[in-house]
Coordinates of C-alpha atoms in Angstrom, one line a residue:
X1275 CA -26.1 5.8 3.4
X1276 CA -26.2 9.4 2.2
X1277 CA -26.0 10.5 -1.4
X1278 CA -22.5 11.7 -2.4
X1279 CA -21.8 15.1 -3.8
X1280 CA -19.5 14.9 -6.9
X1281 CA -17.1 17.4 -8.3
X1282 CA -15.6 15.8 -11.4
X1283 CA -12.5 17.0 -13.1
X1284 CA -10.6 14.9 -15.6
X1285 CA -6.8 14.9 -15.7
X1286 CA -4.5 12.9 -17.9
X1287 CA -1.2 11.5 -16.9
X1288 CA 1.5 9.1 -18.1
X1289 CA 5.0 7.9 -17.4
X1290 CA 7.2 10.8 -16.1
X1291 CA 4.3 13.3 -15.5
X1292 CA 6.3 14.8 -12.7
X1293 CA 9.5 16.6 -13.7
X1294 CA 11.0 16.4 -10.2
X1295 CA 10.0 12.8 -9.8
X1296 CA 11.4 11.9 -13.3
X1297 CA 14.7 13.5 -12.4
X1298 CA 14.9 11.6 -9.2
X1299 CA 14.0 8.3 -10.9
X1300 CA 16.7 9.0 -13.6
X1301 CA 19.4 9.5 -11.0
X1302 CA 18.2 6.4 -9.1
X1303 CA 18.3 4.3 -12.2
X1304 CA 21.9 5.4 -12.8
X1305 CA 22.9 4.6 -9.3
X1306 CA 21.2 1.2 -9.4
X1307 CA 23.1 0.5 -12.7
X1308 CA 26.4 1.3 -11.0
X1309 CA 25.7 -0.7 -7.9
X1310 CA 24.6 -3.7 -10.0
X1311 CA 28.0 -3.7 -11.6
X1312 CA 29.7 -3.8 -8.2
X1313 CA 27.3 -6.4 -6.8
X1314 CA 28.1 -8.6 -9.8
X1315 CA 31.9 -8.2 -9.6
X1316 CA 32.9 -7.2 -6.0
X1317 CA 29.8 -8.0 -3.9
X1318 CA 31.7 -8.0 -0.6
X1319 CA 32.6 -4.4 -1.2
X1320 CA 29.1 -3.1 -1.3
X1321 CA 27.0 -5.5 0.8
X1322 CA 26.5 -4.5 4.4
X1323 CA 28.0 -7.2 6.7
X1324 CA 24.7 -7.7 8.5
X1325 CA 22.9 -8.4 5.3
X1326 CA 25.3 -10.6 3.4
X1327 CA 23.7 -13.9 4.3
X1328 CA 20.2 -12.4 4.2
X1329 CA 20.6 -11.0 0.7
X1330 CA 22.1 -14.3 -0.7
X1331 CA 20.1 -15.3 -3.8
X1332 CA 18.7 -11.9 -4.5
X1333 CA 19.4 -10.4 -7.9
X1334 CA 22.0 -7.6 -8.2
X1335 CA 19.2 -5.2 -9.2
X1336 CA 17.2 -6.0 -6.1
X1337 CA 20.3 -5.7 -3.8
X1338 CA 21.2 -2.4 -5.4
X1339 CA 17.7 -0.9 -4.8
X1340 CA 17.6 -2.2 -1.2
X1341 CA 21.0 -0.8 -0.5
X1342 CA 20.0 2.7 -1.9
X1343 CA 16.9 2.6 0.3
X1344 CA 19.0 1.8 3.3
X1345 CA 21.6 4.5 2.6
X1346 CA 18.8 7.1 2.1
X1347 CA 17.1 6.2 5.4
X1348 CA 16.9 9.3 7.5
X1349 CA 17.0 9.7 11.3
X1350 CA 13.8 9.4 13.2
X1351 CA 11.8 12.7 13.1
X1352 CA 8.9 13.9 15.2
X1353 CA 8.2 16.8 12.8
X1354 CA 5.0 15.7 11.1
X1355 CA 5.5 17.9 8.1
X1356 CA 9.0 16.6 7.5
X1357 CA 7.7 13.1 7.7
X1358 CA 5.0 14.0 5.1
X1359 CA 7.7 15.4 2.8
X1360 CA 9.8 12.2 3.1
X1361 CA 6.8 10.1 2.4
X1362 CA 6.1 12.0 -0.8
X1363 CA 9.7 11.6 -1.9
X1364 CA 9.5 7.8 -1.5
X1365 CA 6.2 7.6 -3.4
X1366 CA 7.6 9.7 -6.2
X1367 CA 9.8 6.6 -7.0
X1368 CA 6.7 4.7 -8.0
X1369 CA 5.8 5.2 -11.7
X1370 CA 3.6 3.4 -14.2
X1371 CA 4.5 3.0 -17.8
X1372 CA 0.8 3.1 -18.7
X1373 CA -1.1 6.2 -19.8
X1374 CA -4.0 7.0 -17.5
X1375 CA -6.7 9.4 -16.7
X1376 CA -7.6 10.9 -13.3
X1377 CA -11.1 11.9 -12.2
X1378 CA -11.2 14.1 -9.1
X1379 CA -14.4 13.7 -7.0
X1380 CA -15.8 14.8 -3.7
X1381 CA -17.8 12.1 -2.0
X1382 CA -19.7 13.3 1.0
X1383 CA -17.0 15.8 1.6
X1384 CA -14.1 13.4 1.0
X1385 CA -11.8 14.3 -1.8
X1386 CA -11.3 11.2 -4.0
X1387 CA -9.4 10.3 -7.1
X1388 CA -10.3 7.6 -9.6
X1389 CA -7.4 6.4 -11.7
X1390 CA -8.1 4.6 -14.9
X1391 CA -5.5 3.2 -17.2
X1392 CA -5.9 3.7 -20.9
X1393 CA -6.4 0.2 -22.4
X1394 CA -7.9 -1.4 -25.5
X1395 CA -10.8 -3.8 -25.3
X1396 CA -13.7 -4.2 -22.9
X1397 CA -13.2 -3.3 -19.2
X1398 CA -14.5 -5.7 -16.5
X1399 CA -17.4 -4.3 -14.4
X1400 CA -16.4 -3.0 -10.9
X1401 CA -13.6 -1.2 -9.2
X1402 CA -10.8 -1.4 -6.7
X1403 CA -10.7 0.9 -3.6
X1404 CA -7.1 1.6 -2.5
X1405 CA -6.5 3.0 0.9
X1406 CA -3.1 4.7 0.8
X1407 CA -0.3 4.3 3.3
X1408 CA 1.8 6.9 5.1
X1409 CA 1.7 6.0 8.8
X1410 CA -1.8 7.4 9.2
X1411 CA -0.3 10.9 9.2
X1412 CA 1.2 11.2 5.7
X1413 CA 0.4 10.4 2.1
X1414 CA -2.2 11.8 -0.3
X1415 CA -4.4 10.3 -2.9
X1416 CA -2.5 12.0 -5.8
X1417 CA 0.7 10.4 -4.7
X1418 CA -0.8 7.0 -5.7
X1419 CA -1.6 7.8 -9.3
X1420 CA 1.3 5.7 -10.7
X1421 CA 0.4 2.8 -8.4
X1422 CA -3.2 3.0 -9.3
X1423 CA -2.5 3.3 -13.0
X1424 CA -0.3 0.1 -12.9
X1425 CA -2.9 -2.0 -11.1
X1426 CA -5.7 -0.6 -13.3
X1427 CA -3.8 -1.6 -16.4
X1428 CA -3.2 -5.1 -15.0
X1429 CA -6.9 -5.4 -14.4
X1430 CA -7.9 -4.4 -17.9
X1431 CA -8.7 -0.8 -17.2
X1432 CA -10.7 -1.3 -14.0
X1433 CA -10.9 2.1 -12.1
X1434 CA -8.9 2.4 -8.9
X1435 CA -10.7 4.6 -6.3
X1436 CA -8.4 6.4 -3.8
X1437 CA -9.9 8.4 -1.0
X1438 CA -7.9 11.3 0.3
X1439 CA -8.8 10.6 3.9
X1440 CA -8.0 13.0 6.7
X1441 CA -4.8 12.4 8.6
X1442 CA -3.7 12.3 12.2
X1443 CA -2.8 14.2 14.3
X1444 CA -5.3 16.8 12.9
X1445 CA -8.1 14.2 12.5
X1446 CA -9.8 12.0 15.1
X1447 CA -8.7 8.6 13.7
X1448 CA -11.8 6.4 14.0
X1449 CA -14.7 8.8 13.0
X1450 CA -12.7 11.0 10.6
X1451 CA -9.8 9.0 9.0
X1452 CA -11.5 5.7 9.0
X1453 CA -14.9 7.4 8.5
X1454 CA -13.7 9.1 5.3
X1455 CA -12.7 5.7 3.9
X1456 CA -16.1 4.2 4.8
X1457 CA -17.9 7.0 3.0
X1458 CA -16.0 6.4 -0.2
X1459 CA -16.3 2.6 0.0
X1460 CA -20.0 2.8 0.5
X1461 CA -20.3 5.1 -2.4
X1462 CA -18.2 2.7 -4.5
X1463 CA -20.5 -0.1 -3.4
X1464 CA -23.6 1.8 -4.5
X1465 CA -22.0 2.6 -7.9
X1466 CA -20.3 -0.7 -8.7
X1467 CA -21.9 -3.3 -6.4
X1468 CA -20.1 -5.0 -3.5
X1469 CA -19.5 -8.2 -5.4
X1470 CA -17.7 -6.2 -8.1
X1471 CA -15.3 -4.5 -5.6
X1472 CA -11.9 -5.3 -4.1
X1473 CA -10.4 -3.4 -1.2
X1474 CA -6.6 -2.9 -1.0
X1475 CA -4.4 -1.0 1.4
X1476 CA -0.6 -0.6 1.9
X1477 CA 1.1 -0.1 5.3
X1478 CA -1.3 2.2 7.3
X1479 CA -3.8 1.7 4.5
X1480 CA -3.6 -2.0 5.1
X1481 CA -4.4 -1.5 8.7
X1482 CA -7.2 0.8 7.7
X1483 CA -8.8 -1.9 5.6
X1484 CA -9.3 -4.0 8.8
X1485 CA -11.0 -1.0 10.5
X1486 CA -13.2 -0.5 7.5
X1487 CA -14.3 -4.1 7.4
X1488 CA -15.1 -4.0 11.1
X1489 CA -17.2 -0.9 10.6
X1490 CA -19.0 -2.5 7.7
X1491 CA -19.9 -5.6 9.8
X1492 CA -23.2 -3.9 10.6
X1493 CA -24.0 -4.1 6.9
X1494 CA -22.2 -7.2 5.5
X1495 CA -23.9 -6.7 2.2
X1496 CA -21.2 -4.0 1.6
X1497 CA -18.3 -6.5 2.1
X1498 CA -16.0 -6.5 -0.9
X1499 CA -15.3 -9.7 -2.9
X1500 CA -11.7 -9.6 -1.6
X1501 CA -9.3 -7.6 0.6
X1502 CA -5.5 -7.2 -0.2
X1503 CA -3.1 -5.9 2.5
X1504 CA 0.5 -4.9 1.7
X1505 CA 2.6 -4.9 4.8
X1506 CA -0.4 -3.9 6.9
X1507 CA 0.3 -1.6 9.9
X1508 CA -2.5 -2.3 12.4
X1509 CA -1.2 -3.1 15.9
X1510 CA -0.7 0.2 17.8
X1511 CA 1.2 -1.6 20.6
X1512 CA 3.9 -3.3 18.5
X1513 CA 6.0 -5.3 20.9
X1514 CA 6.2 -8.5 18.8
X1515 CA 9.4 -10.4 18.2
X1516 CA 10.1 -9.1 14.6
X1517 CA 10.6 -5.6 16.1
X1518 CA 13.8 -7.0 17.6
X1519 CA 14.8 -9.7 15.2
X1520 CA 14.5 -7.5 12.1
X1521 CA 16.0 -4.4 13.7
X1522 CA 19.2 -4.6 11.6
X1523 CA 17.5 -5.9 8.5
X1524 CA 14.7 -3.4 7.8
X1525 CA 16.1 -0.9 5.3
X1526 CA 13.1 1.4 5.5
X1527 CA 11.5 1.7 9.0
X1528 CA 12.9 2.0 12.5
X1529 CA 11.3 1.4 15.9
X1530 CA 11.2 5.0 17.1
X1531 CA 9.3 6.1 14.0
X1532 CA 6.8 3.3 14.5
X1533 CA 6.3 4.2 18.1
X1534 CA 5.8 7.9 17.2
X1535 CA 3.1 7.0 14.7
X1536 CA 1.4 4.9 17.3
X1537 CA 1.4 7.7 19.8
X1538 CA -0.2 10.1 17.4
X1539 CA -3.0 7.7 16.5
X1540 CA -3.6 6.7 20.2
X1541 CA -4.0 10.4 21.1
X1542 CA -7.2 10.6 19.0
X1543 CA -10.2 11.4 21.3
X1544 CA -12.3 8.5 20.1
X1545 CA -11.3 5.1 21.6
X1546 CA -10.1 2.5 19.1
X1547 CA -11.6 -1.0 19.9
X1548 CA -9.6 -4.1 19.0
X1549 CA -10.5 -5.5 15.6
X1550 CA -12.5 -8.7 15.1
X1551 CA -12.2 -11.1 12.2
X1552 CA -15.4 -13.1 12.1
X1553 CA -16.8 -13.6 8.6
X1554 CA -13.9 -11.5 7.2
X1555 CA -13.9 -11.4 3.4
X1556 CA -11.3 -13.4 1.5
X1557 CA -7.9 -11.8 2.1
X1558 CA -4.4 -11.7 0.7
X1559 CA -1.5 -10.4 2.8
X1560 CA 1.9 -9.7 1.4
X1561 CA 4.9 -8.7 3.6
X1562 CA 8.7 -8.7 3.4
X1563 CA 10.7 -11.1 5.6
X1564 CA 13.0 -8.3 6.8
X1565 CA 10.2 -6.0 8.0
X1566 CA 10.0 -4.8 11.6
X1567 CA 6.2 -5.1 11.1
X1568 CA 6.4 -8.7 9.8
X1569 CA 4.6 -10.1 12.8
X1570 CA 1.8 -7.6 12.3
X1571 CA 1.0 -9.2 9.0
X1572 CA 1.4 -12.7 10.4
X1573 CA -1.0 -11.9 13.3
X1574 CA -3.7 -10.5 11.0
X1575 CA -3.5 -13.6 8.8
X1576 CA -3.5 -15.9 11.8
X1577 CA -6.6 -14.2 13.3
X1578 CA -8.5 -14.3 10.0
X1579 CA -7.7 -18.0 9.7
X1580 CA -8.5 -18.8 13.3
X1581 CA -12.0 -17.3 12.8
X1582 CA -12.6 -19.5 9.7
X1583 CA -11.7 -17.0 7.1
X1584 CA -10.1 -17.5 3.7
X1585 CA -6.6 -15.9 3.9
X1586 CA -3.3 -16.3 2.0
X1587 CA -0.1 -15.0 3.5
X1588 CA 3.0 -14.4 1.4
X1589 CA 6.3 -13.6 3.1
X1590 CA 8.8 -12.6 0.5
X1591 CA 12.4 -13.3 1.3
X1592 CA 14.6 -10.3 1.8
X1593 CA 12.0 -7.7 0.9
X1594 CA 11.3 -4.3 2.4
X1595 CA 8.2 -2.6 3.6
X1596 CA 5.4 -2.4 1.0
X1597 CA 7.7 -4.0 -1.5
X1598 CA 5.0 -4.7 -4.2
X1599 CA 4.6 -1.0 -5.0
X1600 CA 8.2 -0.8 -6.2
X1601 CA 7.4 -2.7 -9.4
X1602 CA 9.5 -0.3 -11.5
X1603 CA 12.6 -1.3 -9.7
X1604 CA 12.3 -4.9 -8.3
X1605 CA 11.6 -8.1 -10.1
X1606 CA 10.0 -9.4 -6.9
X1607 CA 7.6 -6.4 -6.9
X1608 CA 6.6 -7.0 -10.5
X1609 CA 5.8 -10.6 -9.7
X1610 CA 3.8 -9.5 -6.6
X1611 CA 1.7 -7.1 -8.6
X1612 CA 1.1 -9.7 -11.2
X1613 CA 0.0 -12.1 -8.5
X1614 CA -2.2 -9.5 -6.8
X1615 CA -4.0 -8.7 -10.1
X1616 CA -4.7 -12.3 -10.8
X1617 CA -5.9 -12.9 -7.2
X1618 CA -8.3 -10.0 -7.5
X1619 CA -9.6 -11.2 -10.8
X1620 CA -10.3 -14.7 -9.3
X1621 CA -12.1 -13.3 -6.2
X1622 CA -14.2 -10.7 -8.1
X1623 CA -14.9 -13.1 -11.0
X1624 CA -13.1 -11.1 -13.7
X1625 CA -12.3 -14.0 -16.0
X1626 CA -9.0 -13.1 -17.8
X1627 CA -5.8 -14.2 -16.0
X1628 CA -2.7 -12.3 -17.0

């Protein structure tokens, strides 16, 4: 492992640090309030016919948010820059109520951010490395400041390390995109110790965690104490049943967009071997029951269990893709983040349960 070069620049942030994002969230909050009234008084008027039975039992707040996500869903695009802009708009909806600081580093050429919530009291030793989502071609580390701040606060101020890995199609997926994540994770291991680390990823970042663990198999002493995957997007040949059965239920993704992402990754020059799961670290997988990619999560969990691993799979009724990150809007997401934080604490050995 080579020594990292560090360029450290502190930044501070808090709720509503983005004016544009704050305006969007204010409008969304107002729309959700109006829709909640309609769901409570005339639900048949605002509930899509295909989702009436599926949304039964969900709160009016949850149904309002899911409906707005569905209504804002845009047609499939093969314009990479347009997809990146759309991804940023979605992530702008995620905000933490906690004050936090940001340290910007360069780790062996990989731009990296460390998000640390401002808390009182002692901070547990260690860190969490978060691999961001975005279909392998979108998303940036700074988009995840609100998410990182929220998890950091739940863990008592533990730093959240987010590599700004290179994206396809510009990057060769395995040596560059995955390679960047490995460099940052190895640096975090040297700094905090593997037993004091958890690895988490959402969507493509969830798939990336599997590739990182496979690469670390040569040096299992670098394995983290636990791995969390939120709606992992791993299988690049997604022909499983949920792609059909959830076609009318997924409010966020569509099959053409998923196929487009797969084609971009598969064009990378370096072949991508199928993952293996022997001696996989303890894992937690969370996914929504309405996701096109539901079976991807189920397949990962089944493979870990089949090879003797410790894995817990949570399929949340009625939820959308990467639902835990929408903790500012959904009760189910708030509960999921609470569970994730306690799961990480238990695996890493940080005593306090929230």
